[in-house]
PDB file of C-alpha atoms in Angstrom:
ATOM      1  CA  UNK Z   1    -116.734 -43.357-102.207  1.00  0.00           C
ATOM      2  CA  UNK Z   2    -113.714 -43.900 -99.935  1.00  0.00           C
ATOM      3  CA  UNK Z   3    -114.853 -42.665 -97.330  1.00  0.00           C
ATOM      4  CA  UNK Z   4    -118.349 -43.366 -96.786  1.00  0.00           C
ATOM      5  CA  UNK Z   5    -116.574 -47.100 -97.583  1.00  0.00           C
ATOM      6  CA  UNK Z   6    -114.506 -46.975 -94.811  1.00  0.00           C
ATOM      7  CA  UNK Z   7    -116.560 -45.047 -92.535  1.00  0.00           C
ATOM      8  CA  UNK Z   8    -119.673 -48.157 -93.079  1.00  0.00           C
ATOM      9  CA  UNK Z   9    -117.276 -50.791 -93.017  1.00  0.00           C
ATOM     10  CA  UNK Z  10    -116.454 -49.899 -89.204  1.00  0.00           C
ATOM     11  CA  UNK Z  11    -120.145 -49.482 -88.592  1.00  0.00           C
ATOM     12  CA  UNK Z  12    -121.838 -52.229 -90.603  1.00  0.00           C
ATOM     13  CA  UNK Z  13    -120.011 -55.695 -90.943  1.00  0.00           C
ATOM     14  CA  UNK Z  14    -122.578 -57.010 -93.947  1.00  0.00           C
ATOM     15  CA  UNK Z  15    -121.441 -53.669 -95.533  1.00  0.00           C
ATOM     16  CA  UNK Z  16    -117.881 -54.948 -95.602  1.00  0.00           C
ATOM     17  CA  UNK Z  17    -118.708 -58.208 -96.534  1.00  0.00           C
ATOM     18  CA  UNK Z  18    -121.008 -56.751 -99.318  1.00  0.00           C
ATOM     19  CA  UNK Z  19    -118.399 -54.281-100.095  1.00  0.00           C
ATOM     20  CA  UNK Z  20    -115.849 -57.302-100.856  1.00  0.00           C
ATOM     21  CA  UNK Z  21    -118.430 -59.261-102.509  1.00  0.00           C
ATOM     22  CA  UNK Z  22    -118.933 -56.826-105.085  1.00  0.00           C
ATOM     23  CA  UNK Z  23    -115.662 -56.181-105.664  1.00  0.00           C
ATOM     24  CA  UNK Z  24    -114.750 -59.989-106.737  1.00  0.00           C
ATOM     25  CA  UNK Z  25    -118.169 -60.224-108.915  1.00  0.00           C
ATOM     26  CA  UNK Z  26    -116.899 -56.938-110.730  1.00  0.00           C
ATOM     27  CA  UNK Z  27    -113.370 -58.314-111.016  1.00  0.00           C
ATOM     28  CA  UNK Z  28    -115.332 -61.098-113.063  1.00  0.00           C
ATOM     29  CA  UNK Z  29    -117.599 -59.318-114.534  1.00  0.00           C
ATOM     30  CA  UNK Z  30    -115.245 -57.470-116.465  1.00  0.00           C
ATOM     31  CA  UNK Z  31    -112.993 -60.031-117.161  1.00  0.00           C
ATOM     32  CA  UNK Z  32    -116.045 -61.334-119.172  1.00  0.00           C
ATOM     33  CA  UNK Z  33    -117.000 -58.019-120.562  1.00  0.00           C
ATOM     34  CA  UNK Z  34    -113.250 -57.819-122.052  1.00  0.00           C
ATOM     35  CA  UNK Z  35    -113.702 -61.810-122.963  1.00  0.00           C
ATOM     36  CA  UNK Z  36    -116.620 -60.512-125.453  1.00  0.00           C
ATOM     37  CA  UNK Z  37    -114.291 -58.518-127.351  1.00  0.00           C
ATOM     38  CA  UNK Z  38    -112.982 -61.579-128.212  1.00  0.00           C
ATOM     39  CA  UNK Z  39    -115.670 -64.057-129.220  1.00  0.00           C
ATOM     40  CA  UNK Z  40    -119.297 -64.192-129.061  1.00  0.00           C
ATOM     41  CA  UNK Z  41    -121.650 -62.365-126.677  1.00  0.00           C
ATOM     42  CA  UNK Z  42    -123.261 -64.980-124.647  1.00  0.00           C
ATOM     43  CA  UNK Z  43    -126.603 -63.054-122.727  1.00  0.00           C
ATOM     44  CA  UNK Z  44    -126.859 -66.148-120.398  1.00  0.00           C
ATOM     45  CA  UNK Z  45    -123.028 -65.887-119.070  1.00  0.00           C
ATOM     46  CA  UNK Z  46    -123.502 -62.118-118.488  1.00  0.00           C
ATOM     47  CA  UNK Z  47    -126.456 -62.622-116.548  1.00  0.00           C
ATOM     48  CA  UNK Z  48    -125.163 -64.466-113.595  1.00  0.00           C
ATOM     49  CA  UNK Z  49    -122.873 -61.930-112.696  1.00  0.00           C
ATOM     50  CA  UNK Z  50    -125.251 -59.071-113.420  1.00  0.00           C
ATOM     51  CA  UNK Z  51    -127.446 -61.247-110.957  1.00  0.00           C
ATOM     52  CA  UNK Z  52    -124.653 -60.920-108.124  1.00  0.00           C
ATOM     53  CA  UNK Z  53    -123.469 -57.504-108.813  1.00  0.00           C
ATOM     54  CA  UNK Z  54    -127.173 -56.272-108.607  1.00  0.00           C
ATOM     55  CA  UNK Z  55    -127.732 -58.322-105.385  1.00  0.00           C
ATOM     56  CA  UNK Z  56    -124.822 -57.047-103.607  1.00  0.00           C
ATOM     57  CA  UNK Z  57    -124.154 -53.610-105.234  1.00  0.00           C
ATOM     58  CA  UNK Z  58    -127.852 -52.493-104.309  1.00  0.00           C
ATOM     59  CA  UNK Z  59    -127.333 -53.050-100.811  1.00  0.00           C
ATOM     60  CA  UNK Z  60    -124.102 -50.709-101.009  1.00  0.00           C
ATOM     61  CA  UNK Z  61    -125.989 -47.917-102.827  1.00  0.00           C
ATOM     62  CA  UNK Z  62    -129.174 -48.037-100.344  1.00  0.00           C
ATOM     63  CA  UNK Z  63    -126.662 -48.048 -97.233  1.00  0.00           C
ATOM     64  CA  UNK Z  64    -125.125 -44.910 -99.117  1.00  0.00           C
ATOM     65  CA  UNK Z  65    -128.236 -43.133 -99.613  1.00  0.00           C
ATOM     66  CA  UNK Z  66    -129.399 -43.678 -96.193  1.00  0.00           C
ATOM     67  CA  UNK Z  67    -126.074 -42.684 -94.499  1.00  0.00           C
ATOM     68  CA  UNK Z  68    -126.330 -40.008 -96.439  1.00  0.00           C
ATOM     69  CA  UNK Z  69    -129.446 -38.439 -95.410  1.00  0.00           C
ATOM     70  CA  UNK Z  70    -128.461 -39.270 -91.728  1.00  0.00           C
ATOM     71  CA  UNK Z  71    -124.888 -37.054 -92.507  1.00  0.00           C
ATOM     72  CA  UNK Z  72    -127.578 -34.305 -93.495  1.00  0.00           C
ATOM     73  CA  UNK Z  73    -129.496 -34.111 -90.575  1.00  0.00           C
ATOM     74  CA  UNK Z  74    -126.635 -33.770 -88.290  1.00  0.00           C
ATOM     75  CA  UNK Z  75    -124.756 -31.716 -90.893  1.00  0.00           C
ATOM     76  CA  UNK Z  76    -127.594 -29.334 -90.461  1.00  0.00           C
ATOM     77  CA  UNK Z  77    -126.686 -28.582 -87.163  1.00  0.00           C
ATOM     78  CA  UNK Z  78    -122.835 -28.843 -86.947  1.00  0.00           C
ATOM     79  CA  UNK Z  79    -121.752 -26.921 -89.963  1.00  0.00           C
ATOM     80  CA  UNK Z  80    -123.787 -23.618 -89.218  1.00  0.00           C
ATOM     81  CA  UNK Z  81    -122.060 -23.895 -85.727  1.00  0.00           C
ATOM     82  CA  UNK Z  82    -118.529 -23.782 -87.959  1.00  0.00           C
ATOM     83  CA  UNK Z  83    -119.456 -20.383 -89.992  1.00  0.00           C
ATOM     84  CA  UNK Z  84    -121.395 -18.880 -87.459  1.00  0.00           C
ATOM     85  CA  UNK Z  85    -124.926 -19.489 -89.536  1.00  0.00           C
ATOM     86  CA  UNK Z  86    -122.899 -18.314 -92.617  1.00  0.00           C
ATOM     87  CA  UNK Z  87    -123.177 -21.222 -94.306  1.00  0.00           C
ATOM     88  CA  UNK Z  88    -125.356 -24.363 -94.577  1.00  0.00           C
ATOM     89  CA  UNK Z  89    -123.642 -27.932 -96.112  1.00  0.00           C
ATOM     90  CA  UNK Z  90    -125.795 -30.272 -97.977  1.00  0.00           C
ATOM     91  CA  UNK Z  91    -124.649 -33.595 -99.099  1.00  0.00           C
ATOM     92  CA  UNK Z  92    -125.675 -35.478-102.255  1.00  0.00           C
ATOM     93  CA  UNK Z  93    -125.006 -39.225-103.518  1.00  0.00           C
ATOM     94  CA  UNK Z  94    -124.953 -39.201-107.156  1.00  0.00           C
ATOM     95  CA  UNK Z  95    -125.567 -42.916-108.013  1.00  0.00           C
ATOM     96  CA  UNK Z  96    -125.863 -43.860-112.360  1.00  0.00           C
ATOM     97  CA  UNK Z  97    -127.579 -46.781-111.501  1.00  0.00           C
ATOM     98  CA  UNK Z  98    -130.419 -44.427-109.915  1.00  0.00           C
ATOM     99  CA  UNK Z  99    -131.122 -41.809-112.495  1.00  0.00           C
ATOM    100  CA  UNK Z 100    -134.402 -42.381-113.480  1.00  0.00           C
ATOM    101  CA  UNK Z 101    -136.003 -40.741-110.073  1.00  0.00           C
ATOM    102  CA  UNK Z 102    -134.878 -40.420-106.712  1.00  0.00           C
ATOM    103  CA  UNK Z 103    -134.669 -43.212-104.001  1.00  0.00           C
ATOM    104  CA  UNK Z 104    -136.602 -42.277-100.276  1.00  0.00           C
ATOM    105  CA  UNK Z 105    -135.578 -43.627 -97.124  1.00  0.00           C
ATOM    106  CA  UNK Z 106    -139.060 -45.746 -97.268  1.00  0.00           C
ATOM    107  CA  UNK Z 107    -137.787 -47.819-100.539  1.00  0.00           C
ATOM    108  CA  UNK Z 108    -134.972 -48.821 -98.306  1.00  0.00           C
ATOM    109  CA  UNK Z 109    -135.363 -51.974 -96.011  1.00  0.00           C
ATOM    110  CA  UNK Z 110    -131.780 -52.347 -95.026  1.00  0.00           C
ATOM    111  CA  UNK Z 111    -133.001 -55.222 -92.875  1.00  0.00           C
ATOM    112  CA  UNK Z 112    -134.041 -57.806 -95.333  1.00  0.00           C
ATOM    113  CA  UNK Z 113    -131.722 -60.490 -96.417  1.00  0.00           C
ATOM    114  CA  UNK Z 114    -132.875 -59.158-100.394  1.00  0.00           C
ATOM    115  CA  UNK Z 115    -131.540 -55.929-102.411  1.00  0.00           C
ATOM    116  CA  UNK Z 116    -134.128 -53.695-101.724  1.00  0.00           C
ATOM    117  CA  UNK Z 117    -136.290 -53.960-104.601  1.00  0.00           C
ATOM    118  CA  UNK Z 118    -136.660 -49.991-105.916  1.00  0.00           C
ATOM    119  CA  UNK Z 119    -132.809 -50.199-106.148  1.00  0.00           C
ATOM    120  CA  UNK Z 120    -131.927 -53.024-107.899  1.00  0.00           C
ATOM    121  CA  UNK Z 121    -135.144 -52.762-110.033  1.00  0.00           C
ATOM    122  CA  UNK Z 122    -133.137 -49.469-111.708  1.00  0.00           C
ATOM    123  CA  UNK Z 123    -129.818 -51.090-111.716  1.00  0.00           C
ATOM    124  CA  UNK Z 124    -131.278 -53.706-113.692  1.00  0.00           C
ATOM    125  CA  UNK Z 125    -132.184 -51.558-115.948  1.00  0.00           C
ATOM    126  CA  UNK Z 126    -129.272 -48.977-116.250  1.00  0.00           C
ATOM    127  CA  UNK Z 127    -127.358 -52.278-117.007  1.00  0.00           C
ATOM    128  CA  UNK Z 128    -129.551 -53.494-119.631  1.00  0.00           C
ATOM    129  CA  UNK Z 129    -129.347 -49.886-121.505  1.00  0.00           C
ATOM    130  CA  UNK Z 130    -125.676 -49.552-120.956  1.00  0.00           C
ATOM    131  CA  UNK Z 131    -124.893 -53.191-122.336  1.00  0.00           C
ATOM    132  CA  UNK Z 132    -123.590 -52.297-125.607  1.00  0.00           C
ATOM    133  CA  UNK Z 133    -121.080 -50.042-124.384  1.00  0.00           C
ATOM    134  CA  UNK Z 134    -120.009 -51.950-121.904  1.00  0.00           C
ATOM    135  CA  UNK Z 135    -118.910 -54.297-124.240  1.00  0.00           C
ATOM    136  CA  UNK Z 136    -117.369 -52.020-126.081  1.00  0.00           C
ATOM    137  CA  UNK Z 137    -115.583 -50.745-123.326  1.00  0.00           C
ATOM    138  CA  UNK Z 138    -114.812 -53.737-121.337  1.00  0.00           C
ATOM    139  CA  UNK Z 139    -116.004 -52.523-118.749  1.00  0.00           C
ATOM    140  CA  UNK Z 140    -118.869 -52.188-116.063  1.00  0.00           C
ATOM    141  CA  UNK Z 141    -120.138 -48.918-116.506  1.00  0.00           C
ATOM    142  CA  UNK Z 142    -122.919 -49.322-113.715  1.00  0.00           C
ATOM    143  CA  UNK Z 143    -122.936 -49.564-109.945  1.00  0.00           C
ATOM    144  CA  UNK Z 144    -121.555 -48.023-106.634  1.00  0.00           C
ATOM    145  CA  UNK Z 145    -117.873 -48.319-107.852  1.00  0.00           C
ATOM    146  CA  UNK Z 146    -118.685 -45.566-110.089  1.00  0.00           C
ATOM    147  CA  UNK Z 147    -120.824 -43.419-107.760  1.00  0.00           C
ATOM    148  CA  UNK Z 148    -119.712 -40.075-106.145  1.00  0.00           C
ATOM    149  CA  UNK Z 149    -121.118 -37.832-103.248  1.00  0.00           C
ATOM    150  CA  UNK Z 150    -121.130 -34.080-103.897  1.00  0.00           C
ATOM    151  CA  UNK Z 151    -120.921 -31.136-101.004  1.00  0.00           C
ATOM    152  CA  UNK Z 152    -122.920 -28.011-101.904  1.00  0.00           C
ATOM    153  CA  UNK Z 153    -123.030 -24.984-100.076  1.00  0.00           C
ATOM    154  CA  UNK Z 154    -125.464 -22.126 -99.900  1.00  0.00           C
ATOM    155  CA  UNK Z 155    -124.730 -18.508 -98.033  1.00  0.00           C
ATOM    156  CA  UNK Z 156    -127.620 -17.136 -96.206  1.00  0.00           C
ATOM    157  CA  UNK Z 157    -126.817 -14.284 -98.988  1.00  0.00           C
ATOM    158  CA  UNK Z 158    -127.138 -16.407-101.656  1.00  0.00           C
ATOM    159  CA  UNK Z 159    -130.332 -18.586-103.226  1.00  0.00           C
ATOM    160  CA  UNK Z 160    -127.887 -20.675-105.134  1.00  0.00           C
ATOM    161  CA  UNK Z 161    -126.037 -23.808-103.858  1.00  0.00           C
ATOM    162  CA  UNK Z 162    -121.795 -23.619-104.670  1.00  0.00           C
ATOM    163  CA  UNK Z 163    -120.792 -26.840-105.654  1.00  0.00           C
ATOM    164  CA  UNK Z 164    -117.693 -27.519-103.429  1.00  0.00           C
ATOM    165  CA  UNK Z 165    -116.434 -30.791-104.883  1.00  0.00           C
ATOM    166  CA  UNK Z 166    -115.525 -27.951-107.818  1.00  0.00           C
ATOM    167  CA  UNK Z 167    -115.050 -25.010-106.154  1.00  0.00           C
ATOM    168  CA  UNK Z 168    -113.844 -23.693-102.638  1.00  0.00           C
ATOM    169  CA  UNK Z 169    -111.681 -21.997-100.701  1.00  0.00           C
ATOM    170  CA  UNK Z 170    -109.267 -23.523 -98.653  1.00  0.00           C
ATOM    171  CA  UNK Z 171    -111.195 -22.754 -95.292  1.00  0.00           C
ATOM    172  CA  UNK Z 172    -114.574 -23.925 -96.593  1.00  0.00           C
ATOM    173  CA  UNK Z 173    -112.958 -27.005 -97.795  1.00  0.00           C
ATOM    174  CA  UNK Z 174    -111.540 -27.474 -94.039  1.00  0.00           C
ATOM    175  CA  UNK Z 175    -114.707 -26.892 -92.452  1.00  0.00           C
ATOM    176  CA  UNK Z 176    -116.330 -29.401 -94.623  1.00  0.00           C
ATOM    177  CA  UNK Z 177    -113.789 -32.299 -93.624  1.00  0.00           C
ATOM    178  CA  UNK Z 178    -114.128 -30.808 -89.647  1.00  0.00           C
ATOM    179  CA  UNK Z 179    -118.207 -30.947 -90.058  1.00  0.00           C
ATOM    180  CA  UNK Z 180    -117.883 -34.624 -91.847  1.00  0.00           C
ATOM    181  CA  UNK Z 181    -115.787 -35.650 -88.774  1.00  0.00           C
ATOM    182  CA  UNK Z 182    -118.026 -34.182 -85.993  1.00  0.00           C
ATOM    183  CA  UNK Z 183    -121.067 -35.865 -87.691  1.00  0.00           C
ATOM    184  CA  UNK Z 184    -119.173 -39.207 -87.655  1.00  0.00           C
ATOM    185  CA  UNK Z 185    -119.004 -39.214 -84.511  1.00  0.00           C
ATOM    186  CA  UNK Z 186    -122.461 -38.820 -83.600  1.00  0.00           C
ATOM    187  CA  UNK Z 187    -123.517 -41.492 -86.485  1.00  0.00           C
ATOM    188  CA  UNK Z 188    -120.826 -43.933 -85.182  1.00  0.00           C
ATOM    189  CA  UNK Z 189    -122.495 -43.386 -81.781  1.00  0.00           C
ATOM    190  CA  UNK Z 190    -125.931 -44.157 -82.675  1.00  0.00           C
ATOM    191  CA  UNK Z 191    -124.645 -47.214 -84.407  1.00  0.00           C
ATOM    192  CA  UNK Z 192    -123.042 -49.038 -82.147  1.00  0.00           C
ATOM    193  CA  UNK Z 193    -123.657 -47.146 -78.826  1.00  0.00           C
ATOM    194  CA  UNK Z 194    -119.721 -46.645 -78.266  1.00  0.00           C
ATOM    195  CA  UNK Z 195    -118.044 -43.188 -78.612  1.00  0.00           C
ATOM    196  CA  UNK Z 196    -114.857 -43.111 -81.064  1.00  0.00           C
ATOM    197  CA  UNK Z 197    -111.458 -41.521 -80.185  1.00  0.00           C
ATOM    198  CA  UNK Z 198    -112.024 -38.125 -82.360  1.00  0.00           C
ATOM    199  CA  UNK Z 199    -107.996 -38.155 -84.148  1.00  0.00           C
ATOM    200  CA  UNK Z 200    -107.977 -34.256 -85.672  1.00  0.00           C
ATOM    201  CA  UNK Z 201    -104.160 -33.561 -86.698  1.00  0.00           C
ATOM    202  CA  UNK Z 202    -103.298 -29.299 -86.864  1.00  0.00           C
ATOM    203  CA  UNK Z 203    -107.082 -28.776 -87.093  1.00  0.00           C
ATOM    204  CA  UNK Z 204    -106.964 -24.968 -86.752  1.00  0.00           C
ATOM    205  CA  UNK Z 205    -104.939 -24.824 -89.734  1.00  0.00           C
ATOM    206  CA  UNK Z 206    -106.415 -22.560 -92.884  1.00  0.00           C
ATOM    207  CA  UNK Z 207    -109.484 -21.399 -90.327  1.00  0.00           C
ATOM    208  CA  UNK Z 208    -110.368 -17.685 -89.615  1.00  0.00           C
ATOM    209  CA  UNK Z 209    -110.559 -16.717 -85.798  1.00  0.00           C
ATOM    210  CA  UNK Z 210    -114.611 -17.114 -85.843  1.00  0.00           C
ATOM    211  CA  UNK Z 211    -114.184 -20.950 -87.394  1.00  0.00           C
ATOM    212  CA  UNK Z 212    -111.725 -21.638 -84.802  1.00  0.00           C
ATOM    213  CA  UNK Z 213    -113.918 -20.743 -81.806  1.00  0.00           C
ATOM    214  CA  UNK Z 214    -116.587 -22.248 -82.874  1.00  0.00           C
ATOM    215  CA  UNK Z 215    -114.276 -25.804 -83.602  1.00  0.00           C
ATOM    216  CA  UNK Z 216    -113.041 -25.227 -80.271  1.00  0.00           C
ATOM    217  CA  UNK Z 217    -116.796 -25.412 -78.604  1.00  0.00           C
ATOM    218  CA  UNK Z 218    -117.331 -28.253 -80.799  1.00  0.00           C
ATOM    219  CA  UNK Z 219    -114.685 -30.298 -79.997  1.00  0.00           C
ATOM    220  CA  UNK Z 220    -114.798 -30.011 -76.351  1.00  0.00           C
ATOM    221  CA  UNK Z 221    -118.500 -31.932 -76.634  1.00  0.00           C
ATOM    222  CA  UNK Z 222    -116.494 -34.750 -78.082  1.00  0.00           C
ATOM    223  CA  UNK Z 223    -116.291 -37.609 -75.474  1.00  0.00           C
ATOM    224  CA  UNK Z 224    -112.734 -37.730 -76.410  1.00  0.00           C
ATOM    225  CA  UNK Z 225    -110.201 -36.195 -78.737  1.00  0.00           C
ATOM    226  CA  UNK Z 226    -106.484 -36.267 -79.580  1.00  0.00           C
ATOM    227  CA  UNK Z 227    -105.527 -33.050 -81.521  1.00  0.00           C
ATOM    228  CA  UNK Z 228    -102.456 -32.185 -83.013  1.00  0.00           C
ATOM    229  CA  UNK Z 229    -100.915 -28.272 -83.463  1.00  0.00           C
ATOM    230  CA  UNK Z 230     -98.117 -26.393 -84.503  1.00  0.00           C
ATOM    231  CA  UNK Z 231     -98.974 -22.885 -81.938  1.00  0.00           C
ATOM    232  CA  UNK Z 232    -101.210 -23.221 -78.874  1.00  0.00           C
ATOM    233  CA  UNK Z 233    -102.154 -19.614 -79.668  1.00  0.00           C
ATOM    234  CA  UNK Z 234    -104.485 -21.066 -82.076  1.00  0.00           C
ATOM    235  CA  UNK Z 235    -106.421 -22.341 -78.887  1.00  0.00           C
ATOM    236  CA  UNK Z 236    -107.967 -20.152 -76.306  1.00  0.00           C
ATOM    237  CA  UNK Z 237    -106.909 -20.538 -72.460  1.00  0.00           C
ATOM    238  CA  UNK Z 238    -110.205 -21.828 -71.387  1.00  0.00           C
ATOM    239  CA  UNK Z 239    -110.465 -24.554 -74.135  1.00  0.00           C
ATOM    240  CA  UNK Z 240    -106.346 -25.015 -73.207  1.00  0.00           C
ATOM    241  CA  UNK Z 241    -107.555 -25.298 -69.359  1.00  0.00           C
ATOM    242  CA  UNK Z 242    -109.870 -28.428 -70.272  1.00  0.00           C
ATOM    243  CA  UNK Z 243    -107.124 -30.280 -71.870  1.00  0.00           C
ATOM    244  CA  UNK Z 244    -103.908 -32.214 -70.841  1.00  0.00           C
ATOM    245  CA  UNK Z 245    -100.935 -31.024 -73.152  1.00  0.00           C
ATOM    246  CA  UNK Z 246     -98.343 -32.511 -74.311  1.00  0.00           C
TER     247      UNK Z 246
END
């Protein structure tokens, strides 16, 4: 959530402003939530901050999705680069507030002024079912702040997808952050036409020799790149050659 957080906010300046928004209306809302524990339930208090936390929390979770599904279709083509068509990296936003059926990029128009309607039709709802334990609680159970993106994996050797927020090695889990980074690039890019200083500190660390050449062709596409290492033996002469060390 951090990330893709971070990563919008640079991108998208109603994201950040959304992003702060629903932060404060949470704040509130469970101040009122723990408020109930208290004294009576009142439906008609709860409501105007389930009004603003739907408005501006379905905005965050469509921007999600969509940035998502853009990560995978540049994913698609960096990470096999990585493990030499080993391995293929799928991303997946696991939102509560959407698990009745899946959102498409169509039920998504990011460039209305209103939540888009598909999304905050099912927050509503997820809301409405979760009330009484959210009272219990005192706490909002609902919404992006408890959403979660999950990196699966599949081996050209293998039908079934690993699940690598669980489980993976120490390289895979490298190349995952390294793919993430080189597809950031390319969505930053497209969003605001600039190209971003790529920052990767002792990036050859952990990687086999056939992940390293293959970083090493990928990086030197990058428009620009600082890189930080321990042995310049990690780094071939011709990629060495096409840089300015320090």
């Amino acid at each position: 959530r951090r990330y893709l957080d971070i990563t919008l906010s640079q991108m998208d300046p109603r994201y950040g402003r959304a992003l702060a928004k629903y932060n404060q209306v949470l704040e509130q809302r469970n101040g009122l939530l723990r408020e109930f524990q208290e004294r009576k339930f009142n439906a008609d208090e709860l409501a105007v901050w389930d009004s603003q936390l739907i408005e501006e929390g379905a905005y965050l979770i469509a921007r999600r999705v969509n940035t998502i599904e853009r990560y995978n279709q540049l994913i698609a083509a960096i990470h096999p680069r990585l493990t030499d068509a080993r391995e293929h990296l799928t991303l997946h936003y696991q939102s509560n507030a959407l698990i009745e059926e899946p959102i498409t990029n169509s039920q998504l128009p990011l460039e209305d002024a209103a939540p888009p309607p598909a999304i905050a039709a099912r927050f509503a709802r997820q809301l409405e079912l979760r009330r009484a334990r959210e009272l219990g609680a005192g706490l909002t159970l609902v919404g992006p702040h408890r959403d979660d993106v999950r990196f699966l994996i599949q081996r050209n050797s293998d039908e079934n997808k690993i699940d690598a927020t669980i489980y993976a090695s120490r390289g895979q889990g490298r190349t995952i952050a390294l793919s993430l980074k080189l597809a950031e690039v390319e969505l930053m890019r497209a969003e605001t036409g600039e190209d971003p200083v790529l920052l990767l500190d002792d990036m050859m660390s952990e990687l086999d020799a056939l992940r390293r050449a293959a970083l090493s062709q990928a990086v030197i596409d990058a428009p620009q790149a600082i890189i930080t290492a321990t042995d310049l033996e990690d780094f071939s002469p011709e990629f060495l050659a096409r840089a300015r060390v320090y």
